[in-house]
Amino acid sequence: EVQMVESGGVLVQPGGSLRLSCATSGFTFSAFWMNWVRQAPGKGLEWVANINEDGSEKYFPDSVRGRFTISRDNAKSSVSLEMNSLTAEDTAVYYCVRGTTQPGMDVWGQGTTVTVSS
Amino acid sequence: QTVVTQEPSLTVSPGGTVTLTCASSTGAVTSGYFPSWFQQKPGQAPRTLIYSTINRFSWTPARFSGSLLGGKAALTLSGVQPEDEAEYYCLLYYGAAHLWVSGGGTKLTVL
């Protein structure tokens, strides 16, 4: 069974940093793009990062570019999201989502909650 | 800034048919935007129903179908079931900028 398990979400102060992790299983991790998508309370989905199979390509929307970085460890089948200079607008549930062979996303984790507040 | 627009809410009767749409502020949506559709029920993670415009997954009920309709991506539910009541999101890929942009979601009520 394909699984994604996110961790690392906590309460953090504005301006702080946080690292989220996603442990995966049930598939050949090194063959897939990986994504992070977030959802603020009561709001819609926002894609925040993706990374290609070998980690050589990484993309971000303007809202997080320069503050967030994504990395992967194919030996450990895991992907991480490093978040800096956090603001209240970064408060959200963060989901790890596997990419499809064509551009797209298929399997979602259950998410980890990040709260940015003083 | 690119905006993806969905109907905020729709209501359908059990057994009926409903079409949700997804429009791009940049112009007509084509297959090159690789439209995806997601279903989210309260308190749950989203679940992908459709990818690359028309493709279902093994877990996607056959009553869900994706298409392009009048310059928009579309998700049609035929023979709606009560358990289809949920929020539905579309996602479009803007390849030149390597960006994914989601619509604001459609709240589907089955009544």
GROMACS .gro file of C-alpha atoms in nm:
model
  229
    1GLU     CA    1   0.000   0.000   0.000
    2VAL     CA    2   0.132   0.341  -0.096
    3GLN     CA    3   0.162   0.558   0.214
    4MET     CA    4   0.285   0.903   0.305
    5VAL     CA    5   0.324   0.999   0.673
    6GLU     CA    6   0.400   1.360   0.753
    7SER     CA    7   0.555   1.483   1.076
    8GLY     CA    8   0.709   1.791   1.229
    9GLY     CA    9   0.412   2.024   1.252
   10VAL     CA   10   0.409   2.233   1.571
   11LEU     CA   11   0.329   2.574   1.712
   12VAL     CA   12   0.604   2.816   1.611
   13GLN     CA   13   0.653   3.188   1.666
   14PRO     CA   14   0.641   3.439   1.378
   15GLY     CA   15   0.981   3.465   1.216
   16GLY     CA   16   1.071   3.115   1.321
   17SER     CA   17   1.175   2.811   1.122
   18LEU     CA   18   1.046   2.459   1.094
   19ARG     CA   19   1.130   2.138   0.910
   20LEU     CA   20   0.856   1.901   0.801
   21SER     CA   21   0.926   1.543   0.703
   22CYS     CA   22   0.735   1.290   0.498
   23ALA     CA   23   0.814   0.922   0.529
   24THR     CA   24   0.691   0.711   0.240
   25SER     CA   25   0.643   0.341   0.176
   26GLY     CA   26   0.486   0.099  -0.068
   27PHE     CA   27   0.640   0.231  -0.389
   28THR     CA   28   0.973   0.299  -0.560
   29PHE     CA   29   1.028   0.645  -0.410
   30SER     CA   30   1.317   0.739  -0.638
   31ALA     CA   31   1.092   0.710  -0.946
   32PHE     CA   32   0.844   0.981  -0.849
   33TRP     CA   33   0.819   1.357  -0.815
   34MET     CA   34   0.704   1.464  -0.470
   35ASN     CA   35   0.493   1.763  -0.368
   36TRP     CA   36   0.392   1.960  -0.063
   37VAL     CA   37   0.044   2.115  -0.062
   38ARG     CA   38  -0.101   2.318   0.222
   39GLN     CA   39  -0.447   2.416   0.337
   40ALA     CA   40  -0.504   2.710   0.569
   41PRO     CA   41  -0.793   2.679   0.815
   42GLY     CA   42  -1.123   2.698   0.628
   43LYS     CA   43  -0.945   2.770   0.301
   44GLY     CA   44  -0.860   2.591  -0.022
   45LEU     CA   45  -0.553   2.402  -0.136
   46GLU     CA   46  -0.224   2.572  -0.215
   47TRP     CA   47   0.068   2.391  -0.377
   48VAL     CA   48   0.392   2.506  -0.210
   49ALA     CA   49   0.677   2.295  -0.348
   50ASN     CA   50   0.781   2.002  -0.558
   51ILE     CA   51   1.098   1.814  -0.635
   52ASN     CA   52   1.190   1.579  -0.915
   53GLU     CA   53   1.307   1.222  -0.888
   54ASP     CA   54   1.676   1.289  -0.822
   55GLY     CA   55   1.638   1.622  -0.646
   56SER     CA   56   1.792   1.828  -0.926
   57GLU     CA   57   1.474   2.028  -0.996
   58LYS     CA   58   1.277   2.216  -0.731
   59TYR     CA   59   0.990   2.459  -0.781
   60PHE     CA   60   0.794   2.694  -0.557
   61PRO     CA   61   0.516   2.951  -0.595
   62ASP     CA   62   0.594   3.316  -0.529
   63SER     CA   63   0.426   3.299  -0.188
   64VAL     CA   64   0.704   3.081  -0.043
   65ARG     CA   65   0.997   3.111  -0.285
   66GLY     CA   66   1.310   3.215  -0.100
   67ARG     CA   67   1.167   3.109   0.237
   68PHE     CA   68   1.090   2.741   0.179
   69THR     CA   69   1.316   2.473   0.045
   70ILE     CA   70   1.246   2.111  -0.041
   71SER     CA   71   1.482   1.814  -0.031
   72ARG     CA   72   1.465   1.438  -0.057
   73ASP     CA   73   1.658   1.134   0.057
   74ASN     CA   74   1.599   0.852  -0.187
   75ALA     CA   75   1.787   0.607   0.034
   76LYS     CA   76   1.537   0.672   0.314
   77SER     CA   77   1.232   0.724   0.088
   78SER     CA   78   1.163   1.057   0.251
   79VAL     CA   79   1.105   1.418   0.150
   80SER     CA   80   1.139   1.728   0.366
   81LEU     CA   81   1.018   2.086   0.362
   82GLU     CA   82   1.233   2.345   0.533
   83MET     CA   83   1.037   2.661   0.617
   84ASN     CA   84   1.193   2.990   0.727
   85SER     CA   85   1.069   3.337   0.815
   86LEU     CA   86   0.730   3.199   0.900
   87THR     CA   87   0.427   3.425   0.928
   88ALA     CA   88   0.069   3.373   1.037
   89GLU     CA   89  -0.019   3.322   0.670
   90ASP     CA   90   0.183   3.000   0.675
   91THR     CA   91  -0.053   2.848   0.932
   92ALA     CA   92  -0.199   2.544   0.761
   93VAL     CA   93  -0.217   2.169   0.735
   94TYR     CA   94   0.074   2.058   0.518
   95TYR     CA   95   0.024   1.754   0.298
   96CYS     CA   96   0.284   1.539   0.129
   97VAL     CA   97   0.158   1.424  -0.212
   98ARG     CA   98   0.313   1.185  -0.460
   99GLY     CA   99   0.347   1.298  -0.821
  100THR     CA  100   0.207   1.103  -1.114
  101THR     CA  101   0.403   0.998  -1.422
  102GLN     CA  102   0.240   1.278  -1.619
  103PRO     CA  103   0.226   1.614  -1.441
  104GLY     CA  104  -0.013   1.558  -1.155
  105MET     CA  105  -0.051   1.425  -0.804
  106ASP     CA  106  -0.211   1.109  -0.677
  107VAL     CA  107  -0.169   0.980  -0.321
  108TRP     CA  108  -0.193   1.216  -0.024
  109GLY     CA  109  -0.072   1.184   0.331
  110GLN     CA  110  -0.293   1.272   0.627
  111GLY     CA  111  -0.113   1.601   0.684
  112THR     CA  112   0.071   1.774   0.965
  113THR     CA  113  -0.045   2.098   1.124
  114VAL     CA  114   0.173   2.406   1.140
  115THR     CA  115   0.056   2.697   1.354
  116VAL     CA  116   0.245   3.025   1.346
  117SER     CA  117   0.149   3.238   1.642
  118SER     CA  118   0.302   3.430   1.928
  119GLN     CA  119  -0.127   3.660  -1.067
  120THR     CA  120  -0.293   3.354  -1.212
  121VAL     CA  121  -0.640   3.276  -1.078
  122VAL     CA  122  -0.828   2.949  -1.115
  123THR     CA  123  -1.203   2.981  -1.069
  124GLN     CA  124  -1.461   2.723  -0.963
  125GLU     CA  125  -1.828   2.753  -0.874
  126PRO     CA  126  -1.842   2.825  -0.499
  127SER     CA  127  -2.133   2.590  -0.445
  128LEU     CA  128  -2.368   2.357  -0.630
  129THR     CA  129  -2.664   2.149  -0.522
  130VAL     CA  130  -2.777   1.824  -0.682
  131SER     CA  131  -3.045   1.568  -0.606
  132PRO     CA  132  -2.954   1.206  -0.537
  133GLY     CA  133  -2.934   1.017  -0.864
  134GLY     CA  134  -2.891   1.336  -1.061
  135THR     CA  135  -2.605   1.466  -1.272
  136VAL     CA  136  -2.393   1.772  -1.202
  137THR     CA  137  -2.095   1.932  -1.374
  138LEU     CA  138  -1.831   2.131  -1.191
  139THR     CA  139  -1.602   2.355  -1.391
  140CYS     CA  140  -1.255   2.501  -1.358
  141ALA     CA  141  -1.149   2.814  -1.545
  142SER     CA  142  -0.814   2.986  -1.582
  143SER     CA  143  -0.762   3.362  -1.583
  144THR     CA  144  -0.504   3.313  -1.857
  145GLY     CA  145  -0.757   3.182  -2.110
  146ALA     CA  146  -0.896   2.851  -2.225
  147VAL     CA  147  -0.798   2.543  -2.029
  148THR     CA  148  -0.651   2.273  -2.249
  149SER     CA  149  -0.511   1.927  -2.184
  150GLY     CA  150  -0.171   2.093  -2.156
  151TYR     CA  151  -0.277   2.224  -1.817
  152PHE     CA  152  -0.310   1.862  -1.698
  153PRO     CA  153  -0.626   1.934  -1.497
  154SER     CA  154  -0.671   1.732  -1.180
  155TRP     CA  155  -0.971   1.700  -0.953
  156PHE     CA  156  -0.974   1.629  -0.580
  157GLN     CA  157  -1.248   1.544  -0.336
  158GLN     CA  158  -1.227   1.647   0.028
  159LYS     CA  159  -1.471   1.557   0.303
  160PRO     CA  160  -1.472   1.737   0.640
  161GLY     CA  161  -1.180   1.641   0.859
  162GLN     CA  162  -1.016   1.431   0.589
  163ALA     CA  163  -0.722   1.472   0.355
  164PRO     CA  164  -0.802   1.537  -0.009
  165ARG     CA  165  -0.833   1.241  -0.241
  166THR     CA  166  -0.741   1.263  -0.607
  167LEU     CA  167  -1.022   1.157  -0.841
  168ILE     CA  168  -0.902   1.261  -1.187
  169TYR     CA  169  -0.562   1.346  -1.337
  170SER     CA  170  -0.453   1.471  -1.678
  171THR     CA  171  -0.804   1.584  -1.769
  172ILE     CA  172  -0.981   1.248  -1.804
  173ASN     CA  173  -0.788   0.975  -1.623
  174ARG     CA  174  -0.938   0.796  -1.323
  175PHE     CA  175  -0.751   0.604  -1.058
  176SER     CA  176  -0.841   0.255  -0.941
  177TRP     CA  177  -1.023   0.409  -0.645
  178THR     CA  178  -1.224   0.659  -0.851
  179PRO     CA  179  -1.587   0.557  -0.891
  180ALA     CA  180  -1.697   0.529  -1.253
  181ARG     CA  181  -1.966   0.794  -1.197
  182PHE     CA  182  -1.690   1.057  -1.188
  183SER     CA  183  -1.562   1.172  -1.526
  184GLY     CA  184  -1.330   1.449  -1.636
  185SER     CA  185  -1.340   1.648  -1.958
  186LEU     CA  186  -1.283   1.984  -2.125
  187LEU     CA  187  -1.597   2.188  -2.173
  188GLY     CA  188  -1.626   2.532  -2.326
  189GLY     CA  189  -1.267   2.631  -2.251
  190LYS     CA  190  -1.277   2.495  -1.897
  191ALA     CA  191  -1.185   2.173  -1.725
  192ALA     CA  192  -1.495   1.989  -1.606
  193LEU     CA  193  -1.582   1.718  -1.357
  194THR     CA  194  -1.914   1.545  -1.414
  195LEU     CA  195  -2.085   1.329  -1.154
  196SER     CA  196  -2.353   1.103  -1.297
  197GLY     CA  197  -2.593   0.922  -1.067
  198VAL     CA  198  -2.488   1.124  -0.765
  199GLN     CA  199  -2.481   0.943  -0.432
  200PRO     CA  200  -2.528   1.099  -0.086
  201GLU     CA  201  -2.164   1.020  -0.006
  202ASP     CA  202  -2.055   1.249  -0.290
  203GLU     CA  203  -2.136   1.551  -0.075
  204ALA     CA  204  -1.797   1.713  -0.033
  205GLU     CA  205  -1.567   1.996  -0.138
  206TYR     CA  206  -1.413   1.952  -0.482
  207TYR     CA  207  -1.094   2.123  -0.596
  208CYS     CA  208  -0.936   2.147  -0.937
  209LEU     CA  209  -0.566   2.197  -0.997
  210LEU     CA  210  -0.402   2.328  -1.312
  211TYR     CA  211  -0.038   2.309  -1.421
  212TYR     CA  212   0.125   2.617  -1.573
  213GLY     CA  213   0.419   2.442  -1.729
  214ALA     CA  214   0.613   2.743  -1.851
  215ALA     CA  215   0.646   2.864  -1.492
  216HIS     CA  216   0.649   2.516  -1.338
  217LEU     CA  217   0.358   2.613  -1.117
  218TRP     CA  218   0.049   2.439  -0.990
  219VAL     CA  219  -0.253   2.658  -0.909
  220SER     CA  220  -0.566   2.538  -0.737
  221GLY     CA  221  -0.918   2.664  -0.766
  222GLY     CA  222  -1.103   2.785  -0.459
  223GLY     CA  223  -1.317   2.473  -0.442
  224THR     CA  224  -1.681   2.387  -0.506
  225LYS     CA  225  -1.898   2.280  -0.215
  226LEU     CA  226  -2.130   2.013  -0.351
  227THR     CA  227  -2.450   1.954  -0.158
  228VAL     CA  228  -2.659   1.644  -0.227
  229LEU     CA  229  -3.014   1.725  -0.134
   0.00000   0.00000   0.00000
